[in-house]
Amino acid sequence: MFELVFVTGSRAGEVVVVKSSLLAGRSPDCSLEVPDPNASRQHARVVFDGTGLTLVDNRSANGTFLNEKRVTDPIPLKHDDVFRLGETRIRIQVRRNVGEPGSESVFGFHDSEADLSQSIVMPMEQLSQSRSPDVADRRFVSLLKAMNLSKDIDALDRVLDGIIEVMFDLFPQCERGFLMLGSTVETLLPKAVRVRNQNGTQEAPKVSTSICRKALAERAAFLFNDSNPGDFDQGMSIVSLKIRSAMTIPLLVENEVLGLMQVDTADRARSFTSKDLELAAAVSGVASIALRNAQQLKRIETETRTRDNLCRFLPGPVAQQVLDGKLDLGLGGRTYQGTVLFSDVVGFTRMSEAMAPGAVIELMNAYFDRMVPCIKNERGSIDKFIGDAIMAFWGVPIEQGNSAAEGASSALAMQIALLGFNSQAKEHQRPVIGHGIGLNTGPVVAGNIGSSSDTISYTLLGDTVNTASRIEHHALKEQVLISQATWDALGAGNAFGLKMPPVHVRNKTEALALYALRGLVRDAGEIMLFLPVDTGGVRGWLIRRLSDQTFIMLHPAGHDPTAHLMASAAVEWPGCALGKPTIVATLPAQNTDGALCRSQIQLADPTLAGLLGATSLPCPLGWDALVR
């Protein structure tokens, strides 16, 4: 399955599944609309032939670019390729899972009438039933049973028992059969044992170590007859077990030893022959494939179950490190450099007191469903949910040096996602909520905390974590507060916001320097924004500045943002005049927009009165005016 992911532009983040060829351009009539003033009305074609994609420029005015090279001839597209139309970049994403929704195939059927009146019809189950005592028929049916073992790979025990059953069907002289798993004699474990006509007085069956050792050492099938042992050295176990004839066959797949199968008889008159050995080896080859598939399925099921159990109390990246053997689940920890995020719903206690308990749980589950992807999409880990609060972190246990950028991007995405959530809540007369978010970057101690004899939990500790929590306590609705350490980690010119007045927090002797984050540089120089604005008494939000200096704005349906002057409605920067916007384009809504509309607008001052300038603006308000 092919997907097109908008990386930049007004549709940034949107995913389009490719099911047929697409005409891309800024015209609303295009099957892939690209609302970009620098794109032609019918700019390019993405040709889908059922197996792959090809990019074709449609004689566009500004050209089509693939990985920043101009496209002159049709060129195949592959996973992670990025093509550009105007200033809009679109990434190719390939999903190979057969059977997924949207997957395509060039295989088809030809409908025609055919004369089936003379056909022989036999139900499949009858193929496994022998209708004749003929030896050839019986062996053919037994081979079919061996091949049908593959349908039981979801039950390893049935496959193991089935292999021995096939051997007893093929060779009536078999008195004992063993199937053992392991690659050496010392590691062999019996998994299926069968004795023909066994009564309760017989002792437990035993296997010859001598025969097994030789078969495994040489990875070859062996036939032993005591009347003609050849080069096989009879060990005492063979004599004591009264083995007169035996076939021992390793279970091999691509030179990997899975185990060993042996059948034997004490009746010298019914010894196995070389033809029997050839047939047994053929059965072993078919059975070994079924066995390995069953083992792999069992392993996958075990790993999946383990992963699911780990993910109940460990963040995803941490759980993967445990599965990979790179992280010990024992008590203890180590120090990392990471970024910690706390968020909580402002006024949650007061709001929940007026609601039924069931309604509170339903509301918070729906809220978390919107917030968690914002964290996961930026490779973040959720440490815990604390009532209405979320604690998440980046850079632990995998340090990539960009934890601050990922955490800040996630925080802005959470604020944007809440807009669509609240717009739908209004339509259904449900409570509208607001949350504040705090971020801090620095050294953290991460590890397993708890009782060695009871519950343990992977979590973060230290001053960086405590300070992040204190910062969040000062964050108001629609506000992301970050520490000086996080601001510095984002790098000069990459973050935009207002410098807040120093604030004293609990257990800190010196006041903290904080910033209200309102913008972050993303791909191709675009700026991710979260700035509430007021246009004629109606609230709207600027959520992105594109590379052409225009803005993406979310606003209520039916409201014309160009009919009034625009002013900042940020809690720490209220009333700052931003000018009168003009509409560049009305954009298609995204799923996360809820009941809001999306418009592309232009302002005379693309720096938003200096907010997106080289230095941060000072907050004009004191903390006494910024009360939750």
Short mmCIF file of C-alpha atoms in Angstrom, two decimals, residues 11-456:
data_model
loop_
_atom_site.label_atom_id
_atom_site.label_comp_id
_atom_site.label_asym_id
_atom_site.label_seq_id
_atom_site.Cartn_x
_atom_site.Cartn_y
_atom_site.Cartn_z
CA ARG A 11 -2.06 20.12 4.60
CA ALA A 12 1.04 19.24 6.67
CA GLY A 13 0.53 15.99 8.53
CA GLU A 14 -2.30 14.73 6.34
CA VAL A 15 -2.00 11.21 4.87
CA VAL A 16 -3.53 10.21 1.50
CA VAL A 17 -3.83 6.51 0.60
CA VAL A 18 -3.07 5.88 -3.08
CA LYS A 19 -5.65 3.61 -4.72
CA SER A 20 -5.38 4.92 -8.28
CA SER A 21 -3.40 7.41 -10.35
CA LEU A 22 -3.63 11.00 -9.07
CA LEU A 23 -3.55 14.39 -10.72
CA ALA A 24 -1.81 16.83 -8.36
CA GLY A 25 -2.21 20.59 -8.45
CA ARG A 26 -3.79 23.58 -6.78
CA SER A 27 -7.08 23.23 -8.64
CA PRO A 28 -9.88 21.87 -6.39
CA ASP A 29 -10.75 19.56 -9.28
CA CYS A 30 -7.46 17.67 -8.91
CA SER A 31 -7.65 14.27 -7.25
CA LEU A 32 -4.66 15.35 -5.12
CA GLU A 33 -5.31 18.98 -4.26
CA VAL A 34 -2.18 20.92 -3.29
CA PRO A 35 -3.25 24.35 -1.99
CA ASP A 36 -0.01 26.10 -2.86
CA PRO A 37 0.14 29.41 -4.79
CA ASN A 38 3.40 28.31 -6.41
CA ALA A 39 1.90 25.09 -7.76
CA SER A 40 0.25 24.96 -11.17
CA ARG A 41 -3.44 24.19 -11.44
CA GLN A 42 -2.60 20.76 -12.83
CA HIS A 43 1.01 20.46 -11.78
CA ALA A 44 2.02 16.78 -11.90
CA ARG A 45 0.72 13.23 -12.08
CA VAL A 46 1.37 10.35 -9.68
CA VAL A 47 0.81 7.28 -11.85
CA PHE A 48 -0.17 4.06 -10.07
CA ASP A 49 0.13 0.85 -12.14
CA GLY A 50 -0.89 -1.57 -9.40
CA THR A 51 2.65 -2.34 -8.26
CA GLY A 52 4.45 1.01 -8.07
CA LEU A 53 4.25 4.79 -8.39
CA THR A 54 5.76 7.01 -11.08
CA LEU A 55 6.06 10.79 -10.87
CA VAL A 56 5.39 12.75 -14.06
CA ASP A 57 5.69 16.52 -14.40
CA ASN A 58 2.66 18.00 -16.18
CA ARG A 59 4.54 20.87 -17.87
CA SER A 60 4.23 22.92 -14.70
CA ALA A 61 5.38 26.53 -14.63
CA ASN A 62 7.76 26.15 -11.64
CA GLY A 63 8.75 22.53 -12.16
CA THR A 64 8.35 19.34 -10.12
CA PHE A 65 11.22 18.26 -7.89
CA LEU A 66 12.06 14.80 -6.51
CA ASN A 67 14.49 14.86 -3.59
CA GLU A 68 15.26 18.46 -4.71
CA LYS A 69 16.22 17.43 -8.25
CA ARG A 70 14.03 18.69 -11.09
CA VAL A 71 11.96 16.01 -12.80
CA THR A 72 12.32 16.04 -16.60
CA ASP A 73 11.26 12.47 -17.42
CA PRO A 74 8.87 10.05 -15.67
CA ILE A 75 10.67 8.65 -12.63
CA PRO A 76 9.71 5.77 -10.29
CA LEU A 77 9.02 6.63 -6.65
CA LYS A 78 10.28 4.63 -3.68
CA HIS A 79 9.80 4.62 0.07
CA ASP A 80 10.85 7.88 1.80
CA ASP A 81 11.20 9.81 -1.49
CA VAL A 82 10.02 13.42 -1.17
CA PHE A 83 8.63 15.31 -4.15
CA ARG A 84 7.89 19.03 -4.17
CA LEU A 85 5.18 21.01 -5.94
CA GLY A 86 5.77 24.71 -5.37
CA GLU A 87 6.75 24.85 -1.68
CA THR A 88 4.70 21.81 -0.66
CA ARG A 89 6.69 18.67 0.07
CA ILE A 90 5.07 15.22 -0.01
CA ARG A 91 6.74 12.04 1.23
CA ILE A 92 6.15 8.54 -0.17
CA GLN A 93 5.38 5.87 2.40
CA VAL A 94 5.15 2.21 1.42
CA ARG A 95 3.35 -0.41 3.48
CA ARG A 96 3.98 -3.95 2.26
CA ASN A 97 1.50 -5.83 4.47
CA VAL A 98 -0.68 -7.90 2.18
CA GLY A 99 -4.36 -7.68 3.02
CA GLU A 100 -4.21 -4.26 4.64
CA PRO A 101 -7.02 -1.89 3.67
CA GLY A 102 -6.02 -0.11 0.52
CA SER A 103 -3.47 -2.70 -0.62
CA GLU A 104 -3.52 -3.35 -4.34
CA SER A 105 -2.62 -6.28 -6.58
CA VAL A 106 -2.15 -6.76 -10.31
CA PHE A 107 -3.58 -10.28 -10.02
CA GLY A 108 -7.07 -10.66 -11.43
CA PHE A 109 -9.64 -13.17 -12.67
CA HIS A 110 -11.01 -13.82 -16.15
CA ASP A 111 -14.72 -14.62 -16.16
CA SER A 112 -15.76 -17.19 -18.74
CA GLU A 113 -18.07 -20.19 -19.00
CA ALA A 114 -16.32 -23.55 -18.80
CA ASP A 115 -17.69 -27.08 -19.21
CA LEU A 116 -17.14 -28.77 -15.84
CA SER A 117 -19.63 -31.62 -16.38
CA GLN A 118 -16.92 -34.27 -16.89
CA SER A 119 -14.82 -33.15 -13.93
CA ILE A 120 -14.09 -35.49 -11.02
CA VAL A 121 -15.07 -33.87 -7.74
CA MET A 122 -13.62 -35.14 -4.48
CA PRO A 123 -13.96 -33.33 -1.13
CA MET A 124 -10.54 -32.43 0.28
CA GLU A 125 -11.11 -34.36 3.48
CA GLN A 126 -11.45 -37.57 1.46
CA LEU A 127 -7.89 -37.23 0.20
CA SER A 128 -6.63 -38.15 3.67
CA GLN A 129 -8.73 -41.33 3.79
CA SER A 130 -7.25 -44.44 2.19
CA ARG A 131 -9.84 -46.50 0.27
CA SER A 132 -7.41 -49.26 -0.64
CA PRO A 133 -4.94 -51.43 1.23
CA ASP A 134 -2.43 -50.86 -1.57
CA VAL A 135 0.93 -49.80 -0.09
CA ALA A 136 1.52 -47.07 -2.69
CA ASP A 137 -1.89 -45.54 -1.97
CA ARG A 138 -1.28 -45.65 1.77
CA ARG A 139 2.08 -43.93 1.43
CA PHE A 140 0.65 -41.26 -0.86
CA VAL A 141 -2.08 -40.48 1.67
CA SER A 142 0.52 -40.32 4.46
CA LEU A 143 2.62 -37.83 2.50
CA LEU A 144 -0.48 -35.69 2.03
CA LYS A 145 -0.99 -35.76 5.78
CA ALA A 146 2.61 -34.64 6.26
CA MET A 147 2.10 -31.71 3.89
CA ASN A 148 -1.15 -30.79 5.64
CA LEU A 149 0.72 -30.33 8.92
CA SER A 150 1.36 -26.73 7.81
CA LYS A 151 -2.28 -25.87 8.45
CA ASP A 152 -1.74 -26.66 12.16
CA ILE A 153 1.20 -24.31 12.72
CA ASP A 154 -0.86 -22.36 15.24
CA ALA A 155 -0.62 -25.43 17.53
CA LEU A 156 2.95 -26.68 17.96
CA ASP A 157 1.89 -29.82 19.88
CA ARG A 158 -0.39 -30.93 17.04
CA VAL A 159 2.45 -30.55 14.54
CA LEU A 160 4.82 -32.60 16.71
CA ASP A 161 2.30 -35.38 17.30
CA GLY A 162 1.29 -35.26 13.64
CA ILE A 163 4.84 -35.96 12.46
CA ILE A 164 5.08 -39.15 14.55
CA GLU A 165 1.61 -40.20 13.44
CA VAL A 166 2.62 -39.90 9.78
CA MET A 167 5.69 -42.07 10.39
CA PHE A 168 3.59 -44.80 12.03
CA ASP A 169 1.14 -44.68 9.11
CA LEU A 170 3.95 -44.99 6.57
CA PHE A 171 5.85 -47.77 8.29
CA PRO A 172 3.69 -50.50 9.89
CA GLN A 173 6.80 -52.14 11.36
CA CYS A 174 7.43 -49.11 13.62
CA GLU A 175 7.18 -50.16 17.25
CA ARG A 176 8.52 -46.96 18.82
CA GLY A 177 8.80 -43.40 17.62
CA PHE A 178 10.51 -40.36 19.14
CA LEU A 179 10.62 -36.70 18.17
CA MET A 180 13.11 -34.57 20.07
CA LEU A 181 13.95 -30.89 19.75
CA GLY A 182 17.48 -29.55 20.16
CA SER A 183 20.69 -29.19 18.19
CA THR A 184 22.94 -31.49 20.28
CA VAL A 185 22.48 -34.73 22.19
CA GLU A 186 22.94 -32.83 25.46
CA THR A 187 20.13 -30.39 24.64
CA LEU A 188 17.64 -32.84 23.09
CA LEU A 189 14.24 -32.75 24.75
CA PRO A 190 11.52 -35.31 23.93
CA LYS A 191 8.40 -33.60 22.58
CA ALA A 192 6.46 -36.49 21.06
CA VAL A 193 6.76 -40.19 21.89
CA ARG A 194 4.69 -43.08 20.58
CA VAL A 195 4.80 -46.83 21.23
CA ARG A 196 2.62 -49.16 19.18
CA ASN A 197 0.34 -51.47 21.21
CA GLN A 198 1.76 -50.29 24.51
CA ASN A 199 0.26 -51.75 27.69
CA GLY A 200 0.43 -50.31 31.15
CA THR A 201 3.08 -52.75 32.42
CA GLN A 202 5.85 -51.64 30.04
CA GLU A 203 8.56 -49.31 31.30
CA ALA A 204 9.01 -45.84 29.87
CA PRO A 205 10.55 -45.97 26.36
CA LYS A 206 14.17 -44.97 25.94
CA VAL A 207 16.21 -43.77 22.97
CA SER A 208 19.70 -44.73 21.87
CA THR A 209 22.22 -41.95 22.51
CA SER A 210 24.67 -43.56 20.08
CA ILE A 211 22.30 -43.33 17.14
CA CYS A 212 21.22 -39.77 17.97
CA ARG A 213 24.78 -38.52 18.38
CA LYS A 214 25.88 -39.85 14.98
CA ALA A 215 22.84 -38.42 13.14
CA LEU A 216 23.28 -34.96 14.67
CA ALA A 217 27.06 -34.88 14.24
CA GLU A 218 26.89 -35.67 10.53
CA ARG A 219 23.50 -34.00 9.86
CA ALA A 220 22.49 -37.03 7.87
CA ALA A 221 19.75 -39.65 7.95
CA PHE A 222 20.89 -43.06 9.20
CA LEU A 223 19.56 -46.57 8.74
CA PHE A 224 20.71 -49.18 11.25
CA ASN A 225 20.13 -52.93 10.92
CA ASP A 226 21.88 -55.16 13.44
CA SER A 227 22.34 -57.90 10.83
CA ASN A 228 24.28 -55.46 8.65
CA PRO A 229 25.45 -52.49 10.76
CA GLY A 230 27.95 -51.24 8.14
CA ASP A 231 30.12 -48.48 9.61
CA PHE A 232 27.78 -47.93 12.53
CA ASP A 233 29.27 -48.79 15.92
CA GLN A 234 26.75 -50.57 18.11
CA GLY A 235 26.69 -48.99 21.52
CA MET A 236 25.51 -50.69 24.68
CA SER A 237 22.25 -48.72 24.55
CA ILE A 238 21.43 -50.28 21.21
CA VAL A 239 22.03 -53.76 22.54
CA SER A 240 20.20 -53.20 25.81
CA LEU A 241 17.20 -51.65 24.08
CA LYS A 242 17.01 -54.67 21.72
CA ILE A 243 16.92 -52.39 18.66
CA ARG A 244 17.13 -54.57 15.54
CA SER A 245 16.41 -51.84 12.98
CA ALA A 246 16.13 -48.06 13.28
CA MET A 247 15.89 -44.95 11.14
CA THR A 248 17.18 -41.69 12.58
CA ILE A 249 16.56 -38.49 10.63
CA PRO A 250 17.63 -34.96 11.67
CA LEU A 251 14.99 -32.25 11.30
CA LEU A 252 16.75 -29.64 9.16
CA VAL A 253 15.67 -26.39 7.54
CA GLU A 254 18.33 -24.47 5.59
CA ASN A 255 21.10 -26.24 7.52
CA GLU A 256 19.50 -25.28 10.85
CA VAL A 257 19.08 -28.27 13.16
CA LEU A 258 15.67 -28.21 14.82
CA GLY A 259 15.82 -31.66 16.35
CA LEU A 260 15.75 -35.31 15.51
CA MET A 261 13.21 -38.01 14.68
CA GLN A 262 13.73 -41.74 15.22
CA VAL A 263 11.64 -44.84 14.67
CA ASP A 264 12.78 -48.38 15.45
CA THR A 265 11.67 -51.99 15.68
CA ALA A 266 12.80 -55.08 17.58
CA ASP A 267 11.58 -57.39 14.79
CA ARG A 268 14.60 -58.37 12.66
CA ALA A 269 12.29 -59.86 10.03
CA ARG A 270 10.68 -56.45 9.38
CA SER A 271 13.82 -54.31 9.16
CA PHE A 272 13.74 -50.94 7.44
CA THR A 273 15.21 -50.65 3.94
CA SER A 274 17.10 -47.96 2.07
CA LYS A 275 13.86 -47.11 0.22
CA ASP A 276 12.18 -46.62 3.58
CA LEU A 277 14.98 -44.25 4.61
CA GLU A 278 14.53 -42.17 1.44
CA LEU A 279 10.80 -41.87 2.10
CA ALA A 280 11.38 -41.00 5.78
CA ALA A 281 13.87 -38.29 4.76
CA ALA A 282 11.29 -36.83 2.37
CA VAL A 283 8.69 -36.74 5.15
CA SER A 284 11.26 -35.12 7.43
CA GLY A 285 11.90 -32.32 4.91
CA VAL A 286 8.21 -31.45 4.65
CA ALA A 287 7.60 -31.85 8.39
CA SER A 288 10.63 -29.74 9.31
CA ILE A 289 9.21 -26.73 7.46
CA ALA A 290 5.87 -27.09 9.27
CA LEU A 291 7.73 -27.47 12.55
CA ARG A 292 9.87 -24.36 12.09
CA ASN A 293 6.82 -22.31 11.04
CA ALA A 294 5.00 -23.47 14.16
CA GLN A 295 8.03 -22.61 16.33
CA GLN A 296 8.32 -19.16 14.77
CA LEU A 297 4.62 -18.50 15.23
CA LYS A 298 4.92 -19.59 18.85
CA ARG A 299 7.89 -17.27 19.34
CA ILE A 300 6.07 -14.34 17.75
CA GLU A 301 3.03 -14.96 19.94
CA THR A 302 5.25 -15.11 23.02
CA GLU A 303 7.12 -11.92 22.09
CA THR A 304 3.85 -10.13 21.31
CA ARG A 305 2.38 -11.20 24.64
CA THR A 306 5.58 -10.16 26.41
CA ARG A 307 5.62 -6.83 24.58
CA ASP A 308 1.97 -6.20 25.47
CA ASN A 309 2.67 -7.02 29.12
CA LEU A 310 5.76 -4.82 29.17
CA CYS A 311 3.90 -1.94 27.53
CA ARG A 312 1.40 -2.03 30.38
CA PHE A 313 4.03 -0.51 32.63
CA LEU A 314 6.91 0.49 30.35
CA PRO A 315 6.97 3.13 27.59
CA GLY A 316 7.22 1.72 24.06
CA PRO A 317 10.92 2.51 23.40
CA VAL A 318 11.83 1.16 26.84
CA ALA A 319 9.85 -2.05 26.27
CA GLN A 320 11.67 -2.60 22.96
CA GLN A 321 15.04 -2.22 24.65
CA VAL A 322 14.04 -4.85 27.21
CA LEU A 323 12.97 -7.24 24.43
CA ASP A 324 16.26 -6.61 22.61
CA GLY A 325 18.19 -7.46 25.77
CA LYS A 326 19.68 -3.97 26.00
CA LEU A 327 17.96 -3.01 29.25
CA ASP A 328 17.85 -4.94 32.51
CA LEU A 329 14.49 -5.05 34.27
CA GLY A 330 16.16 -5.33 37.64
CA LEU A 331 15.85 -2.55 40.17
CA GLY A 332 18.18 0.37 39.54
CA GLY A 333 18.76 3.07 36.98
CA ARG A 334 21.16 5.35 35.13
CA THR A 335 21.41 9.01 34.21
CA TYR A 336 20.29 10.42 30.85
CA GLN A 337 19.94 13.86 29.30
CA GLY A 338 16.27 14.20 28.41
CA THR A 339 13.19 16.39 28.21
CA VAL A 340 10.18 15.94 30.48
CA LEU A 341 6.63 17.12 29.80
CA PHE A 342 3.76 17.54 32.22
CA SER A 343 0.24 18.56 31.24
CA ASP A 344 -3.00 18.83 33.15
CA VAL A 345 -6.55 20.04 32.64
CA VAL A 346 -7.04 23.46 34.23
CA GLY A 347 -9.99 23.46 36.64
CA PHE A 348 -10.50 19.72 36.36
CA THR A 349 -11.49 19.17 40.00
CA ARG A 350 -14.19 21.84 39.89
CA MET A 351 -15.49 20.56 36.55
CA SER A 352 -15.58 16.90 37.62
CA GLU A 353 -17.57 17.70 40.76
CA ALA A 354 -20.48 18.75 38.56
CA MET A 355 -20.36 15.58 36.42
CA ALA A 356 -21.34 11.95 36.94
CA PRO A 357 -18.32 9.69 37.55
CA GLY A 358 -18.97 7.72 34.37
CA ALA A 359 -19.11 10.92 32.31
CA VAL A 360 -15.78 12.05 33.80
CA ILE A 361 -14.08 8.78 32.84
CA GLU A 362 -15.56 8.92 29.33
CA LEU A 363 -14.40 12.52 28.88
CA MET A 364 -10.86 11.84 30.06
CA ASN A 365 -10.49 8.70 27.94
CA ALA A 366 -11.57 10.65 24.86
CA TYR A 367 -9.16 13.45 25.81
CA PHE A 368 -6.23 11.04 26.27
CA ASP A 369 -7.06 9.41 22.92
CA ARG A 370 -6.39 12.79 21.29
CA MET A 371 -3.28 13.63 23.30
CA VAL A 372 -1.36 10.34 23.23
CA PRO A 373 -0.77 10.32 19.43
CA CYS A 374 0.71 13.84 19.68
CA ILE A 375 3.36 12.37 22.00
CA LYS A 376 3.87 9.08 20.15
CA ASN A 377 4.20 10.81 16.77
CA GLU A 378 7.22 12.67 18.13
CA ARG A 379 8.78 9.45 19.49
CA GLY A 380 7.88 10.32 23.05
CA SER A 381 7.20 7.89 25.90
CA ILE A 382 4.34 8.23 28.35
CA ASP A 383 5.52 7.67 31.90
CA LYS A 384 2.12 7.77 33.54
CA PHE A 385 -1.36 9.28 33.69
CA ILE A 386 -1.98 11.03 36.99
CA GLY A 387 -5.73 11.69 37.13
CA ASP A 388 -6.18 14.34 34.43
CA ALA A 389 -2.41 14.86 34.03
CA ILE A 390 0.10 13.31 31.64
CA MET A 391 3.81 12.83 32.27
CA ALA A 392 5.89 12.10 29.15
CA PHE A 393 9.57 12.17 28.26
CA TRP A 394 12.07 12.15 25.40
CA GLY A 395 15.72 11.11 25.17
CA VAL A 396 15.36 8.15 27.56
CA PRO A 397 16.66 5.49 27.18
CA ILE A 398 17.60 6.41 23.58
CA GLU A 399 19.48 9.69 23.42
CA GLN A 400 19.49 11.32 19.97
CA GLY A 401 20.21 14.91 20.98
CA ASN A 402 16.84 16.31 19.85
CA SER A 403 14.66 15.59 22.87
CA ALA A 404 13.84 19.29 23.40
CA ALA A 405 12.62 19.79 19.81
CA GLU A 406 10.50 16.64 19.90
CA GLY A 407 9.00 17.54 23.28
CA ALA A 408 8.23 21.13 22.22
CA SER A 409 6.68 19.98 18.95
CA SER A 410 4.54 17.49 20.85
CA ALA A 411 3.37 20.20 23.29
CA LEU A 412 2.25 22.52 20.47
CA ALA A 413 0.56 19.60 18.71
CA MET A 414 -1.35 18.79 21.91
CA GLN A 415 -2.67 22.36 22.09
CA ILE A 416 -3.73 22.24 18.42
CA ALA A 417 -5.37 18.83 18.81
CA LEU A 418 -7.44 20.11 21.72
CA LEU A 419 -9.02 22.74 19.45
CA GLY A 420 -10.74 20.15 17.26
CA PHE A 421 -11.65 18.10 20.35
CA ASN A 422 -13.36 21.09 21.97
CA SER A 423 -15.14 22.13 18.77
CA GLN A 424 -16.82 18.72 18.62
CA ALA A 425 -17.61 18.88 22.34
CA LYS A 426 -19.44 22.17 21.78
CA GLU A 427 -21.54 20.66 19.00
CA HIS A 428 -22.63 17.82 21.30
CA GLN A 429 -23.13 20.01 24.40
CA ARG A 430 -20.24 18.36 26.22
CA PRO A 431 -17.80 20.19 28.54
CA VAL A 432 -15.02 22.19 26.87
CA ILE A 433 -11.64 21.82 28.56
CA GLY A 434 -8.31 23.62 28.51
CA HIS A 435 -4.91 22.44 29.58
CA GLY A 436 -1.55 23.89 30.49
CA ILE A 437 1.78 22.26 29.58
CA GLY A 438 5.24 22.53 31.13
CA LEU A 439 8.60 21.34 29.74
CA ASN A 440 12.06 21.05 31.21
CA THR A 441 15.33 19.63 29.86
CA GLY A 442 18.28 18.27 31.83
CA PRO A 443 19.75 15.21 33.55
CA VAL A 444 17.27 12.61 34.77
CA VAL A 445 17.67 9.29 36.54
CA ALA A 446 15.63 6.59 34.77
CA GLY A 447 15.12 3.03 35.93
CA ASN A 448 12.91 0.51 37.67
CA ILE A 449 11.47 1.66 40.96
CA GLY A 450 9.48 -0.46 43.38
CA SER A 451 9.64 -3.61 45.44
CA SER A 452 11.86 -6.45 44.24
CA SER A 453 9.21 -8.89 45.48
CA ASP A 454 6.21 -7.05 44.09
CA THR A 455 5.30 -4.35 41.55
CA ILE A 456 8.03 -2.35 39.83
#
